[in-house]
PDB file of C-alpha atoms in Angstrom:
ATOM      1  CA  ILE A   1     -41.672  39.452 -79.612  1.00 95.00           C
ATOM      2  CA  ASP A   2     -41.699  38.193 -83.251  1.00 95.00           C
ATOM      3  CA  VAL A   3     -43.549  40.472 -85.453  1.00 96.00           C
ATOM      4  CA  PHE A   4     -45.217  39.083 -88.280  1.00 96.00           C
ATOM      5  CA  ASP A   5     -47.407  40.618 -91.568  1.00 95.00           C
ATOM      6  CA  LYS A   6     -50.927  38.929 -90.806  1.00 91.00           C
ATOM      7  CA  SER A   7     -51.803  39.001 -94.670  1.00 95.00           C
ATOM      8  CA  GLU A   8     -48.984  37.011 -95.480  1.00 94.00           C
ATOM      9  CA  LEU A   9     -47.962  35.354 -92.387  1.00 95.00           C
ATOM     10  CA  LYS A  10     -44.712  36.861 -93.464  1.00 97.00           C
ATOM     11  CA  HIS A  11     -41.864  37.397 -90.073  1.00 97.00           C
ATOM     12  CA  LYS A  12     -40.967  40.725 -90.169  1.00 97.00           C
ATOM     13  CA  HIS A  13     -39.318  41.839 -86.569  1.00 97.00           C
ATOM     14  CA  ARG A  14     -37.257  40.012 -83.790  1.00 96.00           C
ATOM     15  CA  VAL A  15     -37.640  41.905 -80.747  1.00 95.00           C
ATOM     16  CA  PHE A  16     -35.230  40.949 -78.042  1.00 95.00           C
ATOM     17  CA  LEU A  17     -35.892  42.867 -74.753  1.00 95.00           C
ATOM     18  CA  ASP A  18     -32.488  42.678 -73.345  1.00 92.00           C
ATOM     19  CA  GLU A  19     -32.096  46.089 -73.922  1.00 91.00           C
ATOM     20  CA  ILE A  20     -34.893  47.555 -71.861  1.00 94.00           C
ATOM     21  CA  GLY A  21     -32.855  45.014 -69.006  1.00 92.00           C
ATOM     22  CA  TYR A  22     -34.503  41.918 -69.095  1.00 94.00           C
ATOM     23  CA  LYS A  23     -31.531  40.108 -69.955  1.00 91.00           C
ATOM     24  CA  ALA A  24     -31.284  36.400 -69.254  1.00 90.00           C
ATOM     25  CA  GLY A  25     -31.935  35.169 -65.664  1.00 91.00           C
ATOM     26  CA  VAL A  26     -33.722  38.008 -64.051  1.00 93.00           C
ATOM     27  CA  TYR A  27     -37.012  37.048 -65.462  1.00 93.00           C
ATOM     28  CA  GLY A  28     -39.201  34.421 -65.633  1.00 89.00           C
ATOM     29  CA  TYR A  29     -41.233  34.463 -69.436  1.00 87.00           C
ATOM     30  CA  PHE A  30     -43.186  37.673 -70.888  1.00 93.00           C
ATOM     31  CA  HIS A  31     -47.001  37.460 -72.100  1.00 93.00           C
ATOM     32  CA  GLY A  32     -48.282  40.109 -73.740  1.00 93.00           C
ATOM     33  CA  SER A  33     -51.437  41.321 -75.487  1.00 91.00           C
ATOM     34  CA  ASN A  34     -52.496  44.522 -77.370  1.00 93.00           C
ATOM     35  CA  THR A  35     -54.787  46.733 -76.493  1.00 94.00           C
ATOM     36  CA  ILE A  36     -58.307  47.938 -77.957  1.00 93.00           C
ATOM     37  CA  ASP A  37     -56.982  50.896 -79.841  1.00 94.00           C
ATOM     38  CA  MET A  38     -54.078  48.844 -81.316  1.00 94.00           C
ATOM     39  CA  LYS A  39     -51.771  51.705 -80.041  1.00 96.00           C
ATOM     40  CA  GLY A  40     -50.189  49.582 -77.062  1.00 96.00           C
ATOM     41  CA  PHE A  41     -49.049  46.133 -76.431  1.00 96.00           C
ATOM     42  CA  LEU A  42     -49.413  45.279 -72.839  1.00 96.00           C
ATOM     43  CA  LEU A  43     -46.494  43.406 -71.643  1.00 96.00           C
ATOM     44  CA  GLY A  44     -46.243  41.387 -67.834  1.00 95.00           C
ATOM     45  CA  THR A  45     -43.450  39.698 -66.831  1.00 95.00           C
ATOM     46  CA  ASN A  46     -41.995  37.985 -63.576  1.00 94.00           C
ATOM     47  CA  HIS A  47     -38.851  39.094 -61.302  1.00 95.00           C
ATOM     48  CA  VAL A  48     -36.738  35.734 -60.781  1.00 94.00           C
ATOM     49  CA  GLU A  49     -33.842  35.677 -58.133  1.00 93.00           C
ATOM     50  CA  ASP A  50     -31.308  32.478 -58.007  1.00 92.00           C
ATOM     51  CA  GLY A  51     -33.893  30.546 -60.706  1.00 90.00           C
ATOM     52  CA  LYS A  52     -36.848  31.365 -58.428  1.00 92.00           C
ATOM     53  CA  ASN A  53     -39.759  33.546 -58.463  1.00 91.00           C
ATOM     54  CA  THR A  54     -40.433  36.638 -56.435  1.00 93.00           C
ATOM     55  CA  GLY A  55     -43.364  37.675 -57.167  1.00 92.00           C
ATOM     56  CA  LYS A  56     -42.892  41.082 -58.017  1.00 96.00           C
ATOM     57  CA  ILE A  57     -44.394  41.402 -61.630  1.00 96.00           C
ATOM     58  CA  ASP A  58     -43.264  44.124 -64.332  1.00 97.00           C
ATOM     59  CA  LEU A  59     -46.641  45.683 -66.356  1.00 97.00           C
ATOM     60  CA  LEU A  60     -44.962  47.399 -69.543  1.00 97.00           C
ATOM     61  CA  MET A  61     -46.860  49.155 -72.329  1.00 97.00           C
ATOM     62  CA  LEU A  62     -44.761  49.264 -74.926  1.00 98.00           C
ATOM     63  CA  ASP A  63     -45.696  51.192 -77.881  1.00 98.00           C
ATOM     64  CA  LEU A  64     -48.030  48.948 -80.791  1.00 97.00           C
ATOM     65  CA  PRO A  65     -46.345  51.084 -84.296  1.00 97.00           C
ATOM     66  CA  ALA A  66     -43.144  51.095 -82.585  1.00 97.00           C
ATOM     67  CA  LEU A  67     -43.286  47.482 -82.054  1.00 96.00           C
ATOM     68  CA  GLU A  68     -44.502  46.626 -85.615  1.00 96.00           C
ATOM     69  CA  GLU A  69     -41.901  48.656 -86.719  1.00 96.00           C
ATOM     70  CA  GLY A  70     -39.004  46.690 -84.770  1.00 96.00           C
ATOM     71  CA  LYS A  71     -38.392  48.997 -81.902  1.00 97.00           C
ATOM     72  CA  VAL A  72     -39.118  49.092 -78.290  1.00 96.00           C
ATOM     73  CA  LYS A  73     -40.298  51.930 -77.154  1.00 97.00           C
ATOM     74  CA  VAL A  74     -42.060  51.476 -73.814  1.00 97.00           C
ATOM     75  CA  LEU A  75     -44.684  54.056 -72.842  1.00 98.00           C
ATOM     76  CA  THR A  76     -45.163  53.185 -69.119  1.00 97.00           C
ATOM     77  CA  LYS A  77     -44.102  50.581 -66.853  1.00 97.00           C
ATOM     78  CA  ASN A  78     -44.894  49.204 -62.939  1.00 98.00           C
ATOM     79  CA  THR A  79     -44.366  47.182 -60.665  1.00 97.00           C
ATOM     80  CA  ILE A  80     -46.646  45.333 -58.692  1.00 96.00           C
ATOM     81  CA  THR A  81     -46.376  42.055 -55.916  1.00 95.00           C
ATOM     82  CA  GLY A  82     -48.306  39.106 -55.217  1.00 95.00           C
ATOM     83  CA  HIS A  83     -46.818  35.876 -53.652  1.00 95.00           C
ATOM     84  CA  PRO A  84     -43.741  34.591 -54.139  1.00 93.00           C
ATOM     85  CA  ALA A  85     -44.573  31.232 -54.682  1.00 89.00           C
ATOM     86  CA  LYS A  86     -47.946  30.969 -56.412  1.00 94.00           C
ATOM     87  CA  THR A  87     -48.027  34.708 -58.702  1.00 95.00           C
ATOM     88  CA  TYR A  88     -47.088  34.580 -61.924  1.00 90.00           C
ATOM     89  CA  MET A  89     -48.337  37.091 -64.895  1.00 91.00           C
ATOM     90  CA  PHE A  90     -49.797  34.493 -67.581  1.00 92.00           C
ATOM     91  CA  ARG A  91     -52.396  35.601 -70.407  1.00 93.00           C
ATOM     92  CA  GLY A  92     -55.219  38.247 -70.830  1.00 93.00           C
ATOM     93  CA  HIS A  93     -57.303  40.324 -72.780  1.00 94.00           C
ATOM     94  CA  PRO A  94     -58.766  43.855 -72.758  1.00 95.00           C
ATOM     95  CA  THR A  95     -62.501  44.957 -71.911  1.00 95.00           C
ATOM     96  CA  ARG A  96     -64.033  45.988 -76.097  1.00 92.00           C
ATOM     97  CA  ASP A  97     -64.246  49.228 -74.558  1.00 94.00           C
ATOM     98  CA  GLY A  98     -60.580  49.695 -73.384  1.00 93.00           C
ATOM     99  CA  LYS A  99     -61.601  50.352 -70.274  1.00 95.00           C
ATOM    100  CA  PHE A 100     -59.692  47.758 -68.142  1.00 96.00           C
ATOM    101  CA  LEU A 101     -56.724  44.889 -68.793  1.00 96.00           C
ATOM    102  CA  LEU A 102     -58.032  41.542 -67.728  1.00 96.00           C
ATOM    103  CA  ARG A 103     -54.384  39.687 -66.690  1.00 96.00           C
ATOM    104  CA  ALA A 104     -54.402  35.725 -65.627  1.00 96.00           C
ATOM    105  CA  GLY A 105     -51.776  36.122 -62.300  1.00 95.00           C
ATOM    106  CA  GLY A 106     -51.663  32.230 -60.926  1.00 94.00           C
ATOM    107  CA  ASP A 107     -53.425  32.479 -57.488  1.00 96.00           C
ATOM    108  CA  ARG A 108     -55.375  35.689 -58.378  1.00 97.00           C
ATOM    109  CA  MET A 109     -57.059  37.379 -61.241  1.00 97.00           C
ATOM    110  CA  TYR A 110     -55.982  40.936 -62.078  1.00 97.00           C
ATOM    111  CA  LEU A 111     -58.547  44.085 -63.357  1.00 97.00           C
ATOM    112  CA  ILE A 112     -55.731  46.809 -64.350  1.00 97.00           C
ATOM    113  CA  ASP A 113     -56.106  50.195 -65.135  1.00 96.00           C
ATOM    114  CA  PRO A 114     -54.379  50.628 -68.845  1.00 94.00           C
ATOM    115  CA  VAL A 115     -53.454  53.852 -68.195  1.00 94.00           C
ATOM    116  CA  ALA A 116     -51.426  53.888 -64.964  1.00 96.00           C
ATOM    117  CA  LEU A 117     -51.550  49.920 -65.606  1.00 97.00           C
ATOM    118  CA  LYS A 118     -51.922  49.772 -61.475  1.00 97.00           C
ATOM    119  CA  PRO A 119     -54.202  46.943 -60.217  1.00 97.00           C
ATOM    120  CA  ILE A 120     -58.550  48.234 -59.834  1.00 97.00           C
ATOM    121  CA  ASP A 121     -58.925  44.785 -57.941  1.00 97.00           C
ATOM    122  CA  GLU A 122     -57.198  41.193 -57.388  1.00 96.00           C
ATOM    123  CA  THR A 123     -59.116  38.735 -56.071  1.00 97.00           C
ATOM    124  CA  ILE A 124     -57.649  35.346 -55.439  1.00 97.00           C
ATOM    125  CA  VAL A 125     -59.184  32.651 -56.799  1.00 96.00           C
ATOM    126  CA  SER A 126     -59.347  28.661 -56.232  1.00 93.00           C
ATOM    127  CA  GLY A 127     -56.633  27.009 -58.103  1.00 93.00           C
ATOM    128  CA  VAL A 128     -54.313  28.315 -61.079  1.00 94.00           C
ATOM    129  CA  ASN A 129     -55.991  31.277 -63.587  1.00 95.00           C
ATOM    130  CA  ASP A 130     -54.139  30.511 -67.304  1.00 94.00           C
ATOM    131  CA  ASP A 131     -56.624  33.081 -69.009  1.00 95.00           C
ATOM    132  CA  VAL A 132     -59.179  35.425 -68.596  1.00 96.00           C
ATOM    133  CA  ILE A 133     -61.640  37.029 -71.273  1.00 96.00           C
ATOM    134  CA  PRO A 134     -64.219  39.900 -71.037  1.00 96.00           C
ATOM    135  CA  THR A 135     -67.789  39.102 -72.425  1.00 95.00           C
ATOM    136  CA  PRO A 136     -68.711  41.384 -75.420  1.00 94.00           C
ATOM    137  CA  ASP A 137     -70.584  43.241 -73.244  1.00 93.00           C
ATOM    138  CA  GLY A 138     -67.925  44.370 -71.127  1.00 94.00           C
ATOM    139  CA  LYS A 139     -69.962  43.216 -67.973  1.00 96.00           C
ATOM    140  CA  TYR A 140     -68.514  39.765 -66.698  1.00 97.00           C
ATOM    141  CA  ALA A 141     -65.121  37.964 -67.399  1.00 97.00           C
ATOM    142  CA  VAL A 142     -64.336  34.195 -68.198  1.00 97.00           C
ATOM    143  CA  LEU A 143     -61.653  32.766 -66.189  1.00 96.00           C
ATOM    144  CA  THR A 144     -59.199  29.481 -67.147  1.00 93.00           C
ATOM    145  CA  LEU A 145     -58.747  27.444 -63.701  1.00 94.00           C
ATOM    146  CA  ARG A 146     -56.506  24.137 -62.957  1.00 91.00           C
ATOM    147  CA  GLN A 147     -58.072  22.418 -60.017  1.00 88.00           C
ATOM    148  CA  THR A 148     -56.677  19.597 -57.964  1.00 86.00           C
ATOM    149  CA  VAL A 149     -60.373  17.284 -57.859  1.00 81.00           C
ATOM    150  CA  LYS A 150     -60.563  13.650 -56.346  1.00 82.00           C
ATOM    151  CA  ILE A 151     -61.732  11.010 -58.399  1.00 76.00           C
ATOM    152  CA  LYS A 152     -62.960   7.164 -57.956  1.00 75.00           C
ATOM    153  CA  THR A 153     -60.184   4.467 -59.027  1.00 71.00           C
ATOM    154  CA  GLU A 154     -59.854   1.190 -58.966  1.00 71.00           C
ATOM    155  CA  GLY A 155     -57.274   1.809 -56.714  1.00 72.00           C
ATOM    156  CA  GLY A 156     -59.151   3.748 -54.585  1.00 77.00           C
ATOM    157  CA  ILE A 157     -59.196   7.693 -53.908  1.00 80.00           C
ATOM    158  CA  SER A 158     -57.209   9.510 -57.112  1.00 79.00           C
ATOM    159  CA  LYS A 159     -56.206  13.100 -57.411  1.00 84.00           C
ATOM    160  CA  ILE A 160     -56.119  15.334 -60.541  1.00 80.00           C
ATOM    161  CA  THR A 161     -55.931  18.579 -62.088  1.00 83.00           C
ATOM    162  CA  ASP A 162     -58.745  19.646 -63.933  1.00 85.00           C
ATOM    163  CA  GLY A 163     -60.038  22.246 -65.877  1.00 87.00           C
ATOM    164  CA  ALA A 164     -62.218  24.521 -65.081  1.00 91.00           C
ATOM    165  CA  LEU A 165     -64.245  27.432 -65.966  1.00 94.00           C
ATOM    166  CA  GLN A 166     -65.166  30.930 -63.452  1.00 96.00           C
ATOM    167  CA  LEU A 167     -67.784  33.959 -63.751  1.00 97.00           C
ATOM    168  CA  TYR A 168     -66.443  37.184 -62.881  1.00 98.00           C
ATOM    169  CA  ASP A 169     -68.245  40.098 -62.016  1.00 98.00           C
ATOM    170  CA  ILE A 170     -66.287  43.378 -63.936  1.00 97.00           C
ATOM    171  CA  ASP A 171     -68.810  45.827 -61.989  1.00 95.00           C
ATOM    172  CA  GLU A 172     -68.578  44.328 -58.659  1.00 97.00           C
ATOM    173  CA  LYS A 173     -65.410  43.027 -58.611  1.00 97.00           C
ATOM    174  CA  LYS A 174     -65.670  39.753 -57.676  1.00 97.00           C
ATOM    175  CA  LEU A 175     -66.275  36.098 -58.686  1.00 97.00           C
ATOM    176  CA  ILE A 176     -69.790  34.598 -59.385  1.00 97.00           C
ATOM    177  CA  GLY A 177     -71.110  31.456 -57.860  1.00 94.00           C
ATOM    178  CA  LYS A 178     -68.701  28.333 -58.059  1.00 94.00           C
ATOM    179  CA  SER A 179     -66.018  27.305 -60.880  1.00 93.00           C
ATOM    180  CA  VAL A 180     -67.953  24.712 -63.143  1.00 91.00           C
ATOM    181  CA  SER A 181     -65.576  21.940 -64.169  1.00 87.00           C
ATOM    182  CA  THR A 182     -64.963  21.397 -68.384  1.00 85.00           C
ATOM    183  CA  CYS A 183     -62.374  19.057 -68.757  1.00 75.00           C
ATOM    184  CA  ASN A 184     -63.402  16.163 -65.876  1.00 75.00           C
ATOM    185  CA  ALA A 185     -67.111  16.830 -66.458  1.00 75.00           C
ATOM    186  CA  CYS A 186     -66.525  15.218 -69.633  1.00 75.00           C
ATOM    187  CA  HIS A 187     -63.951  12.930 -69.547  1.00 74.00           C
ATOM    188  CA  ILE A 188     -65.511  11.005 -66.356  1.00 72.00           C
ATOM    189  CA  LYS A 189     -68.612  10.312 -68.320  1.00 73.00           C
ATOM    190  CA  THR A 190     -65.991   8.330 -71.270  1.00 70.00           C
ATOM    191  CA  GLY A 191     -63.591   6.718 -68.619  1.00 70.00           C
ATOM    192  CA  ILE A 192     -60.414   8.684 -68.565  1.00 68.00           C
ATOM    193  CA  ARG A 193     -58.903   9.238 -65.275  1.00 69.00           C
ATOM    194  CA  ARG A 194     -55.827  11.482 -65.841  1.00 71.00           C
ATOM    195  CA  ASN A 195     -55.472  15.605 -65.476  1.00 76.00           C
ATOM    196  CA  ALA A 196     -56.667  17.680 -68.395  1.00 76.00           C
ATOM    197  CA  VAL A 197     -55.876  21.279 -68.307  1.00 76.00           C
ATOM    198  CA  PHE A 198     -57.045  24.929 -69.776  1.00 74.00           C
ATOM    199  CA  ASN A 199     -54.402  27.382 -70.773  1.00 77.00           C
ATOM    200  CA  GLY A 200     -55.191  30.124 -73.259  1.00 82.00           C
ATOM    201  CA  LEU A 201     -58.938  30.822 -73.952  1.00 84.00           C
ATOM    202  CA  GLU A 202     -60.402  31.902 -76.440  1.00 85.00           C
ATOM    203  CA  GLY A 203     -64.367  32.436 -77.148  1.00 84.00           C
ATOM    204  CA  ASN A 204     -66.884  32.811 -80.345  1.00 85.00           C
ATOM    205  CA  TRP A 205     -69.955  34.928 -78.576  1.00 83.00           C
ATOM    206  CA  ARG A 206     -73.565  34.321 -79.521  1.00 81.00           C
TER     207      ARG A 206
END
């Protein structure tokens, strides 16, 4: 984890996580985000054995003030399990009231208790979920999805990967309606017929 002084973009520290057991070959990759109160940094990583994902995911809450000083201090740790071939820990954001942590999980989306780091809900999605961001009022979340769609080409019917958005009701803990194409819906009008996907998501709310 690289730590920068935001005011100057000056690199302060490079923190390695092998000291807490994550040596080469045992993990896939890491994704992290701070808590609203800036006291914690939620880190997610995937267990790997023989180069393959196992479906097991470690959630770690690191002490953010310690991390800013170049030190690793684990406050809480929990391991959850998903589908071996489809579940990965991706990006996410906390709700503004700090009640929930939202994390994308590949074939699912997680609503996580920030204290125990245990899933309150995990919802299976259609496609691959790479990021999830809550609305300012904390009532809903917007998911980015990669979905396979069929399109007409000169050679017939082809399949491409499309980027789409999906709405989730946090109170009801369920997806709302169907996903909405954003990438292909625009590209198809201009004659572009190839893969276009979402990864990270950020929003300016009005």
